[in-house]
């Protein structure tokens, strides 16, 4: 079923038994219907949201700042690719029809390769965005010199290239094979599966390294950078001139404008500096809020997925009882659903946190609806 799928306790391979019974797989009808509805909802919302997010970033002149928009585009393209390739394949061959595998050896390798590629691209994009935000807050002068839209594009190109290299081993260790043989000793065509081709010991090492590189280390680095960024933002906010009462939020644009009107001509330059600093702080705080929300979603949605993969590593062959395997089988469906949810809710986070992005998003959605209405007879 998947690279971390254990071998369940199987009954005697009598030809009288159904194929699912002989191979130890049995997904109840209610589970198939439930997860089909969930996958369809995730697919519809995720593809539409990520496609519109990419459209907003590519066509909109407002919205996220120059460097941030490229990170938004990278995450949107990664989520869109994951949903378009993985969800239909998994829904057909892992939820409804376990056997035979219908997409060939190349399709098997491509399916797992795309999943790993999107996972690495997403987490490395978030880590690179964290590094840029941290540099912009802690070293603003150096950030203005080093960070530019052109360099951000190069950085994200490097992220995608590195993700391609890191995902390549998955395309090598996965492949198509036959689980059962006929009475004549020939492979049974109906038992064709997409599964791992290396030994279980090798797979254990691969999974543990994969979890470490694709989840633990990048998100630990992201959490550390976010902590440094937030502490510097708190320090910067405390150093803003007291244009309002102590302990109050950063002054608004209206408050700063009123103060500039009251300030004598000799103090106009200082008031302008305070206004620019406050606007910059608000932009930085906003981008950090977006980043923290994205990180929180990925930790919540990806942790069960990786816990399930590690579960395979630490349960011995003799420990896989029928009850444990049935739990693992449905746990697999739940964790993969959460894995896809993370790609579907990212556009929602942009709309919730960013009012400018929300306006552009709704404007793009409205224009598409109007075009569709004009095309109708």
Short mmCIF file of C-alpha atoms in Angstrom, two decimals:
data_model
loop_
_atom_site.label_atom_id
_atom_site.label_comp_id
_atom_site.label_asym_id
_atom_site.label_seq_id
_atom_site.Cartn_x
_atom_site.Cartn_y
_atom_site.Cartn_z
CA UNK A 1 0.00 0.00 0.00
CA UNK A 2 2.73 2.46 0.90
CA UNK A 3 6.46 2.53 1.55
CA UNK A 4 5.87 2.08 5.27
CA UNK A 5 3.14 -0.54 4.95
CA UNK A 6 3.81 -3.60 7.11
CA UNK A 7 3.07 -7.14 6.14
CA UNK A 8 -0.17 -8.05 7.93
CA UNK A 9 -0.95 -11.46 9.35
CA UNK A 10 -2.51 -13.27 6.42
CA UNK A 11 -4.70 -16.35 6.23
CA UNK A 12 -3.76 -19.28 4.11
CA UNK A 13 -3.70 -18.13 0.47
CA UNK A 14 -6.58 -20.33 -0.61
CA UNK A 15 -7.97 -19.49 -4.07
CA UNK A 16 -11.46 -19.64 -2.56
CA UNK A 17 -10.78 -16.48 -0.58
CA UNK A 18 -11.17 -13.02 -2.06
CA UNK A 19 -8.04 -11.20 -3.14
CA UNK A 20 -8.38 -8.62 -0.37
CA UNK A 21 -8.70 -11.40 2.20
CA UNK A 22 -5.69 -13.23 0.81
CA UNK A 23 -3.61 -10.05 0.90
CA UNK A 24 -4.90 -8.86 4.29
CA UNK A 25 -6.60 -5.64 3.11
CA UNK A 26 -10.21 -4.89 3.90
CA UNK A 27 -11.53 -1.32 3.82
CA UNK A 28 -15.15 -1.08 4.93
CA UNK A 29 -17.67 0.56 2.63
CA UNK A 30 -18.49 3.33 5.11
CA UNK A 31 -14.80 4.26 5.26
CA UNK A 32 -14.56 4.33 1.49
CA UNK A 33 -17.56 6.64 1.22
CA UNK A 34 -16.38 8.88 4.06
CA UNK A 35 -12.85 9.33 2.76
CA UNK A 36 -14.09 9.77 -0.79
CA UNK A 37 -16.19 12.72 0.38
CA UNK A 38 -13.25 14.16 2.36
CA UNK A 39 -10.81 13.73 -0.52
CA UNK A 40 -13.25 15.30 -2.98
CA UNK A 41 -13.75 18.31 -0.71
CA UNK A 42 -10.00 18.72 -0.12
CA UNK A 43 -9.29 18.38 -3.83
CA UNK A 44 -11.91 20.93 -4.87
CA UNK A 45 -11.04 23.55 -2.27
CA UNK A 46 -7.29 22.99 -2.46
CA UNK A 47 -6.91 23.11 -6.22
CA UNK A 48 -9.19 26.14 -6.57
CA UNK A 49 -7.54 27.98 -3.67
CA UNK A 50 -3.97 27.33 -4.73
CA UNK A 51 -4.70 28.09 -8.38
CA UNK A 52 -6.31 31.42 -7.45
CA UNK A 53 -3.44 32.18 -5.05
CA UNK A 54 -0.94 31.66 -7.86
CA UNK A 55 -3.11 33.82 -10.13
CA UNK A 56 -3.25 36.61 -7.54
CA UNK A 57 0.51 36.56 -7.04
CA UNK A 58 1.29 36.49 -10.77
CA UNK A 59 -1.30 39.07 -11.87
CA UNK A 60 -1.89 41.24 -8.82
CA UNK A 61 0.12 44.42 -8.32
CA UNK A 62 -0.81 44.69 -4.66
CA UNK A 63 -0.97 41.95 -2.07
CA UNK A 64 2.09 40.35 -0.48
CA UNK A 65 5.35 42.32 -0.64
CA UNK A 66 7.83 41.56 -3.44
CA UNK A 67 9.84 38.81 -1.73
CA UNK A 68 6.92 37.33 0.18
CA UNK A 69 4.87 36.88 -2.98
CA UNK A 70 7.45 34.46 -4.41
CA UNK A 71 7.24 32.28 -1.31
CA UNK A 72 3.44 32.32 -1.57
CA UNK A 73 3.75 31.28 -5.22
CA UNK A 74 6.15 28.46 -4.36
CA UNK A 75 3.82 27.09 -1.69
CA UNK A 76 0.79 27.42 -3.98
CA UNK A 77 2.49 25.55 -6.84
CA UNK A 78 3.68 22.82 -4.48
CA UNK A 79 0.22 22.35 -3.00
CA UNK A 80 -1.41 22.38 -6.43
CA UNK A 81 0.99 19.74 -7.79
CA UNK A 82 0.50 17.50 -4.76
CA UNK A 83 -3.28 17.63 -4.92
CA UNK A 84 -3.56 17.18 -8.69
CA UNK A 85 -1.25 14.14 -8.82
CA UNK A 86 -1.64 12.36 -5.49
CA UNK A 87 -5.29 12.68 -4.48
CA UNK A 88 -6.88 11.05 -7.57
CA UNK A 89 -4.33 8.21 -7.57
CA UNK A 90 -4.72 7.53 -3.87
CA UNK A 91 -8.50 7.73 -4.00
CA UNK A 92 -8.65 5.13 -6.77
CA UNK A 93 -5.90 2.69 -5.83
CA UNK A 94 -5.57 3.10 -2.04
CA UNK A 95 -9.17 3.75 -0.95
CA UNK A 96 -11.42 1.90 -3.39
CA UNK A 97 -9.41 -0.63 -5.39
CA UNK A 98 -6.29 -1.87 -3.62
CA UNK A 99 -5.45 -4.40 -6.31
CA UNK A 100 -4.30 -4.42 -9.00
CA UNK A 101 -2.17 -1.27 -9.25
CA UNK A 102 -3.49 0.49 -12.35
CA UNK A 103 -0.81 3.06 -13.23
CA UNK A 104 2.22 0.94 -14.11
CA UNK A 105 5.74 0.94 -12.71
CA UNK A 106 6.49 4.47 -13.94
CA UNK A 107 3.26 5.76 -12.44
CA UNK A 108 4.14 4.15 -9.10
CA UNK A 109 7.55 5.79 -8.97
CA UNK A 110 6.17 9.15 -10.15
CA UNK A 111 3.42 9.11 -7.53
CA UNK A 112 5.81 8.73 -4.60
CA UNK A 113 8.36 11.05 -6.18
CA UNK A 114 5.81 13.87 -6.49
CA UNK A 115 4.70 13.42 -2.88
CA UNK A 116 8.26 13.65 -1.60
CA UNK A 117 9.07 16.55 -3.94
CA UNK A 118 6.11 18.60 -2.70
CA UNK A 119 6.83 17.77 0.93
CA UNK A 120 10.46 18.91 0.66
CA UNK A 121 9.56 21.98 -1.39
CA UNK A 122 6.94 23.08 1.12
CA UNK A 123 9.04 22.69 4.24
CA UNK A 124 12.16 24.22 2.66
CA UNK A 125 10.14 27.17 1.34
CA UNK A 126 8.80 27.81 4.83
CA UNK A 127 12.33 27.56 6.28
CA UNK A 128 13.74 29.98 3.69
CA UNK A 129 10.91 32.42 4.37
CA UNK A 130 11.68 32.20 8.09
CA UNK A 131 15.34 32.98 7.43
CA UNK A 132 14.42 36.01 5.30
CA UNK A 133 12.01 37.35 7.93
CA UNK A 134 14.59 36.86 10.67
CA UNK A 135 17.22 38.72 8.68
CA UNK A 136 14.79 41.53 7.85
CA UNK A 137 13.97 42.03 11.52
CA UNK A 138 17.38 41.49 13.12
CA UNK A 139 19.63 43.01 10.43
CA UNK A 140 17.45 45.42 8.41
CA UNK A 141 20.35 47.25 6.74
CA UNK A 142 21.99 44.02 5.67
CA UNK A 143 18.61 42.65 4.56
CA UNK A 144 18.05 45.65 2.26
CA UNK A 145 21.42 44.98 0.67
CA UNK A 146 21.22 41.20 0.45
CA UNK A 147 17.52 40.50 -0.04
CA UNK A 148 15.98 41.35 -3.37
CA UNK A 149 13.21 39.79 -5.47
CA UNK A 150 15.85 38.48 -7.87
CA UNK A 151 17.80 36.73 -5.12
CA UNK A 152 14.59 35.36 -3.63
CA UNK A 153 13.74 33.82 -7.01
CA UNK A 154 17.19 32.26 -7.12
CA UNK A 155 16.80 30.94 -3.57
CA UNK A 156 13.46 29.33 -4.36
CA UNK A 157 14.87 27.87 -7.57
CA UNK A 158 17.58 26.30 -5.40
CA UNK A 159 14.88 25.02 -3.02
CA UNK A 160 13.09 23.27 -5.87
CA UNK A 161 16.36 21.85 -7.25
CA UNK A 162 17.34 20.53 -3.81
CA UNK A 163 13.86 19.04 -3.36
CA UNK A 164 14.21 17.23 -6.67
CA UNK A 165 17.47 15.68 -5.51
CA UNK A 166 16.13 14.75 -2.08
CA UNK A 167 12.97 13.17 -3.55
CA UNK A 168 14.84 11.11 -6.15
CA UNK A 169 15.64 8.17 -3.81
CA UNK A 170 11.92 7.59 -3.31
CA UNK A 171 11.52 7.02 -7.05
CA UNK A 172 14.33 4.44 -6.86
CA UNK A 173 13.19 2.37 -3.89
CA UNK A 174 9.53 2.24 -4.96
CA UNK A 175 8.12 0.20 -7.84
CA UNK A 176 5.58 -2.28 -9.09
CA UNK A 177 5.61 -5.94 -8.10
CA UNK A 178 3.29 -8.93 -7.67
CA UNK A 179 2.34 -10.13 -4.19
CA UNK A 180 0.93 -13.54 -5.12
CA UNK A 181 1.59 -16.36 -7.57
CA UNK A 182 -0.76 -18.63 -9.47
CA UNK A 183 -0.83 -22.40 -9.11
CA UNK A 184 1.64 -22.59 -11.99
CA UNK A 185 4.15 -20.39 -10.16
CA UNK A 186 3.50 -17.39 -12.39
CA UNK A 187 2.81 -13.89 -10.96
CA UNK A 188 -0.90 -13.34 -10.41
CA UNK A 189 -1.85 -10.23 -12.43
CA UNK A 190 -4.56 -9.17 -9.98
CA UNK A 191 -2.03 -8.96 -7.11
CA UNK A 192 0.02 -6.21 -8.79
CA UNK A 193 0.87 -3.50 -6.21
CA UNK A 194 2.92 -0.34 -5.91
CA UNK A 195 5.25 -0.92 -2.99
CA UNK A 196 8.81 -0.80 -1.74
CA UNK A 197 11.44 -2.86 -3.57
CA UNK A 198 14.26 -2.77 -0.99
CA UNK A 199 14.67 -4.76 2.19
CA UNK A 200 12.76 -3.71 5.27
CA UNK A 201 15.97 -2.85 7.13
CA UNK A 202 16.96 -0.46 4.33
CA UNK A 203 13.48 1.01 4.34
CA UNK A 204 13.66 1.65 8.08
CA UNK A 205 16.84 3.65 7.67
CA UNK A 206 15.37 5.56 4.75
CA UNK A 207 12.17 6.46 6.61
CA UNK A 208 14.01 7.66 9.72
CA UNK A 209 16.39 9.82 7.67
CA UNK A 210 13.47 11.11 5.62
CA UNK A 211 11.49 12.13 8.69
CA UNK A 212 14.53 13.85 10.15
CA UNK A 213 15.41 15.78 6.98
CA UNK A 214 11.92 16.57 5.71
CA UNK A 215 10.19 17.36 9.01
CA UNK A 216 12.16 17.53 12.25
CA UNK A 217 15.21 19.58 11.24
CA UNK A 218 13.49 22.15 8.95
CA UNK A 219 10.66 22.85 11.37
CA UNK A 220 13.03 22.97 14.34
CA UNK A 221 15.09 25.55 12.45
CA UNK A 222 11.93 27.43 11.53
CA UNK A 223 10.75 27.46 15.14
CA UNK A 224 14.14 28.78 16.31
CA UNK A 225 14.19 31.52 13.67
CA UNK A 226 10.62 32.49 14.52
CA UNK A 227 11.54 32.76 18.19
CA UNK A 228 14.48 35.03 17.40
CA UNK A 229 12.30 37.13 15.08
CA UNK A 230 9.51 37.57 17.61
CA UNK A 231 11.92 38.54 20.40
CA UNK A 232 13.48 41.21 18.16
CA UNK A 233 10.05 42.49 17.13
CA UNK A 234 9.09 42.87 20.79
CA UNK A 235 12.29 44.80 21.40
CA UNK A 236 11.68 47.01 18.36
CA UNK A 237 8.11 47.76 19.41
CA UNK A 238 9.31 48.81 22.84
CA UNK A 239 11.76 51.25 21.25
CA UNK A 240 9.15 53.02 19.09
CA UNK A 241 8.76 56.65 20.34
CA UNK A 242 5.85 57.09 22.71
CA UNK A 243 3.30 58.39 20.24
CA UNK A 244 0.69 56.65 22.36
CA UNK A 245 0.35 55.48 25.91
CA UNK A 246 2.89 52.96 27.19
CA UNK A 247 1.86 49.40 26.55
CA UNK A 248 -0.59 50.33 23.80
CA UNK A 249 -0.33 48.82 20.32
CA UNK A 250 1.77 50.31 17.56
CA UNK A 251 0.17 53.63 16.53
CA UNK A 252 -2.13 53.54 13.56
CA UNK A 253 -1.72 55.53 10.36
CA UNK A 254 -4.45 57.98 11.47
CA UNK A 255 -2.76 58.57 14.85
CA UNK A 256 0.60 59.17 13.19
CA UNK A 257 -0.90 61.56 10.65
CA UNK A 258 -2.60 63.54 13.42
CA UNK A 259 0.67 63.73 15.32
CA UNK A 260 2.50 64.99 12.23
CA UNK A 261 -0.06 67.80 11.94
CA UNK A 262 0.52 68.78 15.56
CA UNK A 263 4.30 68.51 15.33
CA UNK A 264 6.19 71.80 14.67
CA UNK A 265 8.05 72.08 11.34
CA UNK A 266 11.40 71.34 12.99
CA UNK A 267 10.04 68.00 14.20
CA UNK A 268 8.50 66.96 10.89
CA UNK A 269 11.45 64.82 9.86
CA UNK A 270 11.46 62.90 13.15
CA UNK A 271 7.72 62.33 12.86
CA UNK A 272 8.17 60.99 9.32
CA UNK A 273 10.85 58.61 10.58
CA UNK A 274 8.51 57.39 13.32
CA UNK A 275 5.78 56.88 10.74
CA UNK A 276 8.00 54.84 8.44
CA UNK A 277 9.34 52.76 11.33
CA UNK A 278 5.82 52.00 12.53
CA UNK A 279 4.67 50.99 9.03
CA UNK A 280 7.71 48.75 8.66
CA UNK A 281 7.02 47.13 12.02
CA UNK A 282 3.43 46.45 11.05
CA UNK A 283 4.53 44.84 7.78
CA UNK A 284 7.05 42.66 9.60
CA UNK A 285 4.53 41.68 12.26
CA UNK A 286 2.03 40.77 9.56
CA UNK A 287 4.49 38.58 7.65
CA UNK A 288 5.55 36.84 10.87
CA UNK A 289 1.87 36.14 11.69
CA UNK A 290 1.40 34.54 8.27
CA UNK A 291 4.52 32.45 8.78
CA UNK A 292 3.58 31.30 12.27
CA UNK A 293 0.11 30.28 11.10
CA UNK A 294 1.57 28.26 8.21
CA UNK A 295 4.09 26.53 10.49
CA UNK A 296 1.38 25.68 13.03
CA UNK A 297 -0.80 24.13 10.32
CA UNK A 298 2.05 22.03 8.92
CA UNK A 299 3.08 20.75 12.34
CA UNK A 300 -0.51 19.78 13.17
CA UNK A 301 -1.16 18.13 9.79
CA UNK A 302 2.21 16.50 9.16
CA UNK A 303 3.10 15.15 12.59
CA UNK A 304 0.56 12.27 12.52
CA UNK A 305 1.74 11.39 9.00
CA UNK A 306 5.35 11.02 10.13
CA UNK A 307 4.37 9.32 13.40
CA UNK A 308 2.55 6.69 11.35
CA UNK A 309 5.62 6.16 9.17
CA UNK A 310 7.84 5.80 12.23
CA UNK A 311 5.34 3.38 13.70
CA UNK A 312 6.36 0.92 11.02
CA UNK A 313 10.02 1.25 11.99
CA UNK A 314 9.53 0.43 15.66
CA UNK A 315 6.96 -2.38 15.44
CA UNK A 316 8.63 -5.72 14.82
CA UNK A 317 7.36 -8.24 12.30
CA UNK A 318 6.00 -10.40 15.10
CA UNK A 319 4.22 -7.43 16.68
CA UNK A 320 1.80 -6.88 13.80
CA UNK A 321 -1.36 -8.51 15.09
CA UNK A 322 -4.62 -8.37 13.16
CA UNK A 323 -5.99 -5.64 15.43
CA UNK A 324 -2.87 -3.51 15.16
CA UNK A 325 -2.79 -3.85 11.40
CA UNK A 326 -6.45 -2.83 11.10
CA UNK A 327 -5.70 0.23 13.24
CA UNK A 328 -2.71 1.05 11.05
CA UNK A 329 -4.79 0.66 7.89
CA UNK A 330 -7.33 3.30 8.95
CA UNK A 331 -4.69 5.44 10.64
CA UNK A 332 -3.03 5.54 7.24
CA UNK A 333 -6.18 7.03 5.69
CA UNK A 334 -6.52 9.62 8.46
CA UNK A 335 -2.91 10.78 8.37
CA UNK A 336 -2.86 11.07 4.58
CA UNK A 337 -6.06 13.09 4.72
CA UNK A 338 -4.41 15.53 7.14
CA UNK A 339 -1.35 15.60 4.91
CA UNK A 340 -3.49 16.85 2.02
CA UNK A 341 -5.46 19.21 4.25
CA UNK A 342 -2.26 21.19 4.88
CA UNK A 343 -2.03 22.02 1.18
CA UNK A 344 -5.70 22.94 0.95
CA UNK A 345 -5.87 25.33 3.93
CA UNK A 346 -2.78 27.40 3.09
CA UNK A 347 -4.75 29.76 0.78
CA UNK A 348 -7.32 30.14 3.56
CA UNK A 349 -4.57 31.34 5.90
CA UNK A 350 -3.48 33.97 3.40
CA UNK A 351 -7.05 35.27 3.20
CA UNK A 352 -7.57 35.27 6.97
CA UNK A 353 -4.33 37.07 7.84
CA UNK A 354 -3.90 39.43 4.87
CA UNK A 355 -6.72 41.84 4.04
CA UNK A 356 -5.00 43.00 0.83
CA UNK A 357 -4.55 39.41 -0.36
CA UNK A 358 -8.19 38.70 0.53
CA UNK A 359 -9.41 41.62 -1.59
CA UNK A 360 -7.35 40.48 -4.59
CA UNK A 361 -8.43 36.87 -4.07
CA UNK A 362 -12.13 37.78 -4.01
CA UNK A 363 -11.65 40.11 -6.97
CA UNK A 364 -10.04 37.33 -9.02
CA UNK A 365 -12.79 34.92 -7.98
CA UNK A 366 -15.45 37.46 -8.94
CA UNK A 367 -13.91 38.07 -12.36
CA UNK A 368 -13.79 34.33 -13.06
CA UNK A 369 -17.44 33.98 -12.06
CA UNK A 370 -18.43 36.88 -14.33
CA UNK A 371 -16.54 35.35 -17.26
CA UNK A 372 -18.23 32.02 -16.65
CA UNK A 373 -21.65 33.75 -16.50
CA UNK A 374 -20.99 35.53 -19.83
CA UNK A 375 -20.00 32.25 -21.49
CA UNK A 376 -23.30 30.62 -20.55
CA UNK A 377 -25.96 30.69 -23.29
#
